[in-house]
Amino acid sequence: MVDHFKLLMRQAVYTGLDLVFPPYCVHCGRVGSLICPRCLTTISTSEPRDLPLLDHIWIAGKYEGAIRDAVHALKYGGVQRAAEPLGDLLAEAISRQGPCIDVIAGVPLAAGRLQERGYNQAALIARRVAERLGVADVPDALARIKATASQVDLSAAERRENVKGAFAAEARRVRGKRILVIDDVLTTGSTMSACAEALRMAGAAQVFGGAIGGAGHGTDG
Ligand SMILES: [Zn+2]
């Protein structure tokens, strides 16, 4: 109820701002929204993915076109509001299957990255998905306990090794619960798997994954 109210308030403020500074589509530049209705129709579905330790994974779309541009705007362009249409896309994909989820948590960002960017894009997406699905957003359910190198240039095996033991879950937040872990891009899934391992160790009953874009190697994820 409270979250719903906050969402409505934020929308009212943004609607006001939109009248003064109308957003542009991140992909085609059309005025009106960050992902315009036409570009929304061009988003293609990503290959379904399976990872050990995860009960199911939802991916909003293939990491290309409008999705890629919106994720870039969010991660590198300082456009925090891009988390909203992206979170909506993911929430829509998840709600179609109506799973039962108790807690939503974004993948924690490495401390250096967080300082550099000023916000965690996965946490912003998680907050939006939580609002849309009416589920508790628990940003501190997961923590990063080990510094890791960027995954961009690493092979699948190196990525697994890089993030192994990098996360810890807060048992009192997750024990016996059904947890949905949110990340921006799913590449090899090594980050998502490392989070799932930490959550299982802390007693999570079920672990699900949600990502905006599904990508091949060569991207950070
Ligand atoms: Zn567009």
PDB file of N, CA and C in Angstrom, residues 9-56:
ATOM      1  N   MET A   9       3.143   8.808  -6.298  1.00  0.00           N
ATOM      2  CA  MET A   9       3.696  10.140  -6.057  1.00  0.00           C
ATOM      3  C   MET A   9       4.852  10.414  -7.022  1.00  0.00           C
ATOM      4  N   ARG A  10       5.698   9.394  -7.160  1.00  0.00           N
ATOM      5  CA  ARG A  10       6.855   9.587  -8.024  1.00  0.00           C
ATOM      6  C   ARG A  10       6.397   9.802  -9.469  1.00  0.00           C
ATOM      7  N   GLN A  11       5.380   9.035  -9.842  1.00  0.00           N
ATOM      8  CA  GLN A  11       4.872   9.202 -11.207  1.00  0.00           C
ATOM      9  C   GLN A  11       4.307  10.601 -11.415  1.00  0.00           C
ATOM     10  N   ALA A  12       3.648  11.122 -10.388  1.00  0.00           N
ATOM     11  CA  ALA A  12       3.072  12.470 -10.493  1.00  0.00           C
ATOM     12  C   ALA A  12       4.182  13.504 -10.681  1.00  0.00           C
ATOM     13  N   VAL A  13       5.258  13.344  -9.900  1.00  0.00           N
ATOM     14  CA  VAL A  13       6.385  14.273 -10.015  1.00  0.00           C
ATOM     15  C   VAL A  13       7.007  14.155 -11.411  1.00  0.00           C
ATOM     16  N   TYR A  14       7.219  12.911 -11.842  1.00  0.00           N
ATOM     17  CA  TYR A  14       7.835  12.717 -13.152  1.00  0.00           C
ATOM     18  C   TYR A  14       6.944  13.213 -14.279  1.00  0.00           C
ATOM     19  N   THR A  15       5.637  13.044 -14.127  1.00  0.00           N
ATOM     20  CA  THR A  15       4.730  13.523 -15.162  1.00  0.00           C
ATOM     21  C   THR A  15       4.875  15.034 -15.286  1.00  0.00           C
ATOM     22  N   GLY A  16       5.018  15.701 -14.140  1.00  0.00           N
ATOM     23  CA  GLY A  16       5.241  17.139 -14.139  1.00  0.00           C
ATOM     24  C   GLY A  16       6.538  17.497 -14.839  1.00  0.00           C
ATOM     25  N   LEU A  17       7.599  16.757 -14.496  1.00  0.00           N
ATOM     26  CA  LEU A  17       8.907  17.009 -15.118  1.00  0.00           C
ATOM     27  C   LEU A  17       8.858  16.740 -16.620  1.00  0.00           C
ATOM     28  N   ASP A  18       8.131  15.680 -16.987  1.00  0.00           N
ATOM     29  CA  ASP A  18       8.052  15.308 -18.405  1.00  0.00           C
ATOM     30  C   ASP A  18       7.466  16.424 -19.257  1.00  0.00           C
ATOM     31  N   LEU A  19       6.567  17.218 -18.654  1.00  0.00           N
ATOM     32  CA  LEU A  19       5.949  18.310 -19.413  1.00  0.00           C
ATOM     33  C   LEU A  19       6.980  19.394 -19.712  1.00  0.00           C
ATOM     34  N   VAL A  20       7.914  19.560 -18.775  1.00  0.00           N
ATOM     35  CA  VAL A  20       8.935  20.596 -18.948  1.00  0.00           C
ATOM     36  C   VAL A  20      10.123  20.067 -19.762  1.00  0.00           C
ATOM     37  N   PHE A  21      10.594  18.874 -19.389  1.00  0.00           N
ATOM     38  CA  PHE A  21      11.718  18.246 -20.100  1.00  0.00           C
ATOM     39  C   PHE A  21      11.260  16.896 -20.661  1.00  0.00           C
ATOM     40  N   PRO A  22      10.609  16.885 -21.790  1.00  0.00           N
ATOM     41  CA  PRO A  22      10.100  15.609 -22.292  1.00  0.00           C
ATOM     42  C   PRO A  22      11.257  14.643 -22.582  1.00  0.00           C
ATOM     43  N   PRO A  23      11.138  13.397 -22.174  1.00  0.00           N
ATOM     44  CA  PRO A  23      12.214  12.443 -22.439  1.00  0.00           C
ATOM     45  C   PRO A  23      12.286  12.069 -23.921  1.00  0.00           C
ATOM     46  N   TYR A  24      13.475  11.641 -24.316  1.00  0.00           N
ATOM     47  CA  TYR A  24      13.675  11.169 -25.688  1.00  0.00           C
ATOM     48  C   TYR A  24      13.876   9.674 -25.660  1.00  0.00           C
ATOM     49  N   CYS A  25      13.435   9.007 -26.709  1.00  0.00           N
ATOM     50  CA  CYS A  25      13.665   7.562 -26.827  1.00  0.00           C
ATOM     51  C   CYS A  25      15.178   7.335 -26.955  1.00  0.00           C
ATOM     52  N   VAL A  26      15.714   6.444 -26.113  1.00  0.00           N
ATOM     53  CA  VAL A  26      17.160   6.202 -26.113  1.00  0.00           C
ATOM     54  C   VAL A  26      17.628   5.549 -27.411  1.00  0.00           C
ATOM     55  N   HIS A  27      16.711   4.950 -28.147  1.00  0.00           N
ATOM     56  CA  HIS A  27      17.111   4.233 -29.363  1.00  0.00           C
ATOM     57  C   HIS A  27      16.928   5.066 -30.632  1.00  0.00           C
ATOM     58  N   CYS A  28      15.755   5.716 -30.770  1.00  0.00           N
ATOM     59  CA  CYS A  28      15.489   6.411 -32.042  1.00  0.00           C
ATOM     60  C   CYS A  28      15.391   7.927 -31.878  1.00  0.00           C
ATOM     61  N   GLY A  29      15.379   8.408 -30.632  1.00  0.00           N
ATOM     62  CA  GLY A  29      15.368   9.858 -30.413  1.00  0.00           C
ATOM     63  C   GLY A  29      13.997  10.498 -30.430  1.00  0.00           C
ATOM     64  N   ARG A  30      12.961   9.726 -30.693  1.00  0.00           N
ATOM     65  CA  ARG A  30      11.603  10.269 -30.708  1.00  0.00           C
ATOM     66  C   ARG A  30      11.254  10.860 -29.335  1.00  0.00           C
ATOM     67  N   VAL A  31      10.573  11.977 -29.314  1.00  0.00           N
ATOM     68  CA  VAL A  31      10.220  12.629 -28.051  1.00  0.00           C
ATOM     69  C   VAL A  31       9.011  11.951 -27.420  1.00  0.00           C
ATOM     70  N   GLY A  32       9.029  11.800 -26.108  1.00  0.00           N
ATOM     71  CA  GLY A  32       7.842  11.315 -25.401  1.00  0.00           C
ATOM     72  C   GLY A  32       8.120  10.306 -24.313  1.00  0.00           C
ATOM     73  N   SER A  33       9.028   9.359 -24.572  1.00  0.00           N
ATOM     74  CA  SER A  33       9.338   8.362 -23.538  1.00  0.00           C
ATOM     75  C   SER A  33      10.738   7.814 -23.783  1.00  0.00           C
ATOM     76  N   LEU A  34      11.318   7.207 -22.734  1.00  0.00           N
ATOM     77  CA  LEU A  34      12.701   6.717 -22.833  1.00  0.00           C
ATOM     78  C   LEU A  34      12.828   5.523 -23.781  1.00  0.00           C
ATOM     79  N   ILE A  35      11.782   4.723 -23.838  1.00  0.00           N
ATOM     80  CA  ILE A  35      11.711   3.704 -24.901  1.00  0.00           C
ATOM     81  C   ILE A  35      10.345   3.922 -25.552  1.00  0.00           C
ATOM     82  N   CYS A  36      10.341   4.407 -26.783  1.00  0.00           N
ATOM     83  CA  CYS A  36       9.070   4.792 -27.404  1.00  0.00           C
ATOM     84  C   CYS A  36       8.253   3.537 -27.772  1.00  0.00           C
ATOM     85  N   PRO A  37       6.964   3.713 -27.960  1.00  0.00           N
ATOM     86  CA  PRO A  37       6.108   2.551 -28.254  1.00  0.00           C
ATOM     87  C   PRO A  37       6.582   1.764 -29.476  1.00  0.00           C
ATOM     88  N   ARG A  38       7.106   2.495 -30.491  1.00  0.00           N
ATOM     89  CA  ARG A  38       7.549   1.781 -31.693  1.00  0.00           C
ATOM     90  C   ARG A  38       8.781   0.911 -31.397  1.00  0.00           C
ATOM     91  N   CYS A  39       9.737   1.472 -30.651  1.00  0.00           N
ATOM     92  CA  CYS A  39      10.932   0.687 -30.309  1.00  0.00           C
ATOM     93  C   CYS A  39      10.603  -0.474 -29.372  1.00  0.00           C
ATOM     94  N   LEU A  40       9.580  -0.280 -28.540  1.00  0.00           N
ATOM     95  CA  LEU A  40       9.164  -1.377 -27.647  1.00  0.00           C
ATOM     96  C   LEU A  40       8.748  -2.608 -28.447  1.00  0.00           C
ATOM     97  N   THR A  41       8.125  -2.353 -29.611  1.00  0.00           N
ATOM     98  CA  THR A  41       7.645  -3.492 -30.417  1.00  0.00           C
ATOM     99  C   THR A  41       8.791  -4.226 -31.107  1.00  0.00           C
ATOM    100  N   THR A  42       9.993  -3.620 -31.147  1.00  0.00           N
ATOM    101  CA  THR A  42      11.110  -4.266 -31.846  1.00  0.00           C
ATOM    102  C   THR A  42      11.955  -5.142 -30.905  1.00  0.00           C
ATOM    103  N   ILE A  43      11.608  -5.170 -29.625  1.00  0.00           N
ATOM    104  CA  ILE A  43      12.403  -5.959 -28.668  1.00  0.00           C
ATOM    105  C   ILE A  43      12.149  -7.444 -28.896  1.00  0.00           C
ATOM    106  N   SER A  44      13.231  -8.179 -29.109  1.00  0.00           N
ATOM    107  CA  SER A  44      13.021  -9.608 -29.361  1.00  0.00           C
ATOM    108  C   SER A  44      13.321 -10.419 -28.110  1.00  0.00           C
ATOM    109  N   THR A  45      12.633 -11.537 -28.012  1.00  0.00           N
ATOM    110  CA  THR A  45      12.789 -12.368 -26.818  1.00  0.00           C
ATOM    111  C   THR A  45      14.155 -13.032 -26.804  1.00  0.00           C
ATOM    112  N   SER A  46      14.686 -13.143 -25.618  1.00  0.00           N
ATOM    113  CA  SER A  46      15.995 -13.758 -25.440  1.00  0.00           C
ATOM    114  C   SER A  46      15.828 -15.267 -25.284  1.00  0.00           C
ATOM    115  N   GLU A  47      16.871 -16.009 -25.644  1.00  0.00           N
ATOM    116  CA  GLU A  47      16.872 -17.458 -25.445  1.00  0.00           C
ATOM    117  C   GLU A  47      16.594 -17.757 -23.970  1.00  0.00           C
ATOM    118  N   PRO A  48      15.716 -18.715 -23.685  1.00  0.00           N
ATOM    119  CA  PRO A  48      15.527 -19.072 -22.281  1.00  0.00           C
ATOM    120  C   PRO A  48      16.825 -19.624 -21.691  1.00  0.00           C
ATOM    121  N   ARG A  49      17.084 -19.334 -20.440  1.00  0.00           N
ATOM    122  CA  ARG A  49      18.331 -19.777 -19.819  1.00  0.00           C
ATOM    123  C   ARG A  49      18.055 -20.608 -18.576  1.00  0.00           C
ATOM    124  N   ASP A  50      18.966 -21.490 -18.327  1.00  0.00           N
ATOM    125  CA  ASP A  50      18.901 -22.362 -17.163  1.00  0.00           C
ATOM    126  C   ASP A  50      20.226 -22.274 -16.446  1.00  0.00           C
ATOM    127  N   LEU A  51      20.206 -22.105 -15.161  1.00  0.00           N
ATOM    128  CA  LEU A  51      21.461 -22.108 -14.411  1.00  0.00           C
ATOM    129  C   LEU A  51      21.278 -22.998 -13.194  1.00  0.00           C
ATOM    130  N   PRO A  52      22.330 -23.748 -12.836  1.00  0.00           N
ATOM    131  CA  PRO A  52      22.217 -24.535 -11.614  1.00  0.00           C
ATOM    132  C   PRO A  52      21.972 -23.595 -10.433  1.00  0.00           C
ATOM    133  N   LEU A  53      21.261 -24.052  -9.450  1.00  0.00           N
ATOM    134  CA  LEU A  53      20.946 -23.291  -8.229  1.00  0.00           C
ATOM    135  C   LEU A  53      19.832 -22.260  -8.424  1.00  0.00           C
ATOM    136  N   LEU A  54      19.365 -22.076  -9.663  1.00  0.00           N
ATOM    137  CA  LEU A  54      18.258 -21.136  -9.881  1.00  0.00           C
ATOM    138  C   LEU A  54      17.032 -21.903 -10.355  1.00  0.00           C
ATOM    139  N   ASP A  55      15.887 -21.614  -9.715  1.00  0.00           N
ATOM    140  CA  ASP A  55      14.672 -22.345 -10.059  1.00  0.00           C
ATOM    141  C   ASP A  55      14.102 -21.901 -11.396  1.00  0.00           C
ATOM    142  N   HIS A  56      14.291 -20.636 -11.728  1.00  0.00           N
ATOM    143  CA  HIS A  56      13.837 -20.145 -13.029  1.00  0.00           C
ATOM    144  C   HIS A  56      14.492 -18.798 -13.290  1.00  0.00           C
TER     145      HIS A  56
END
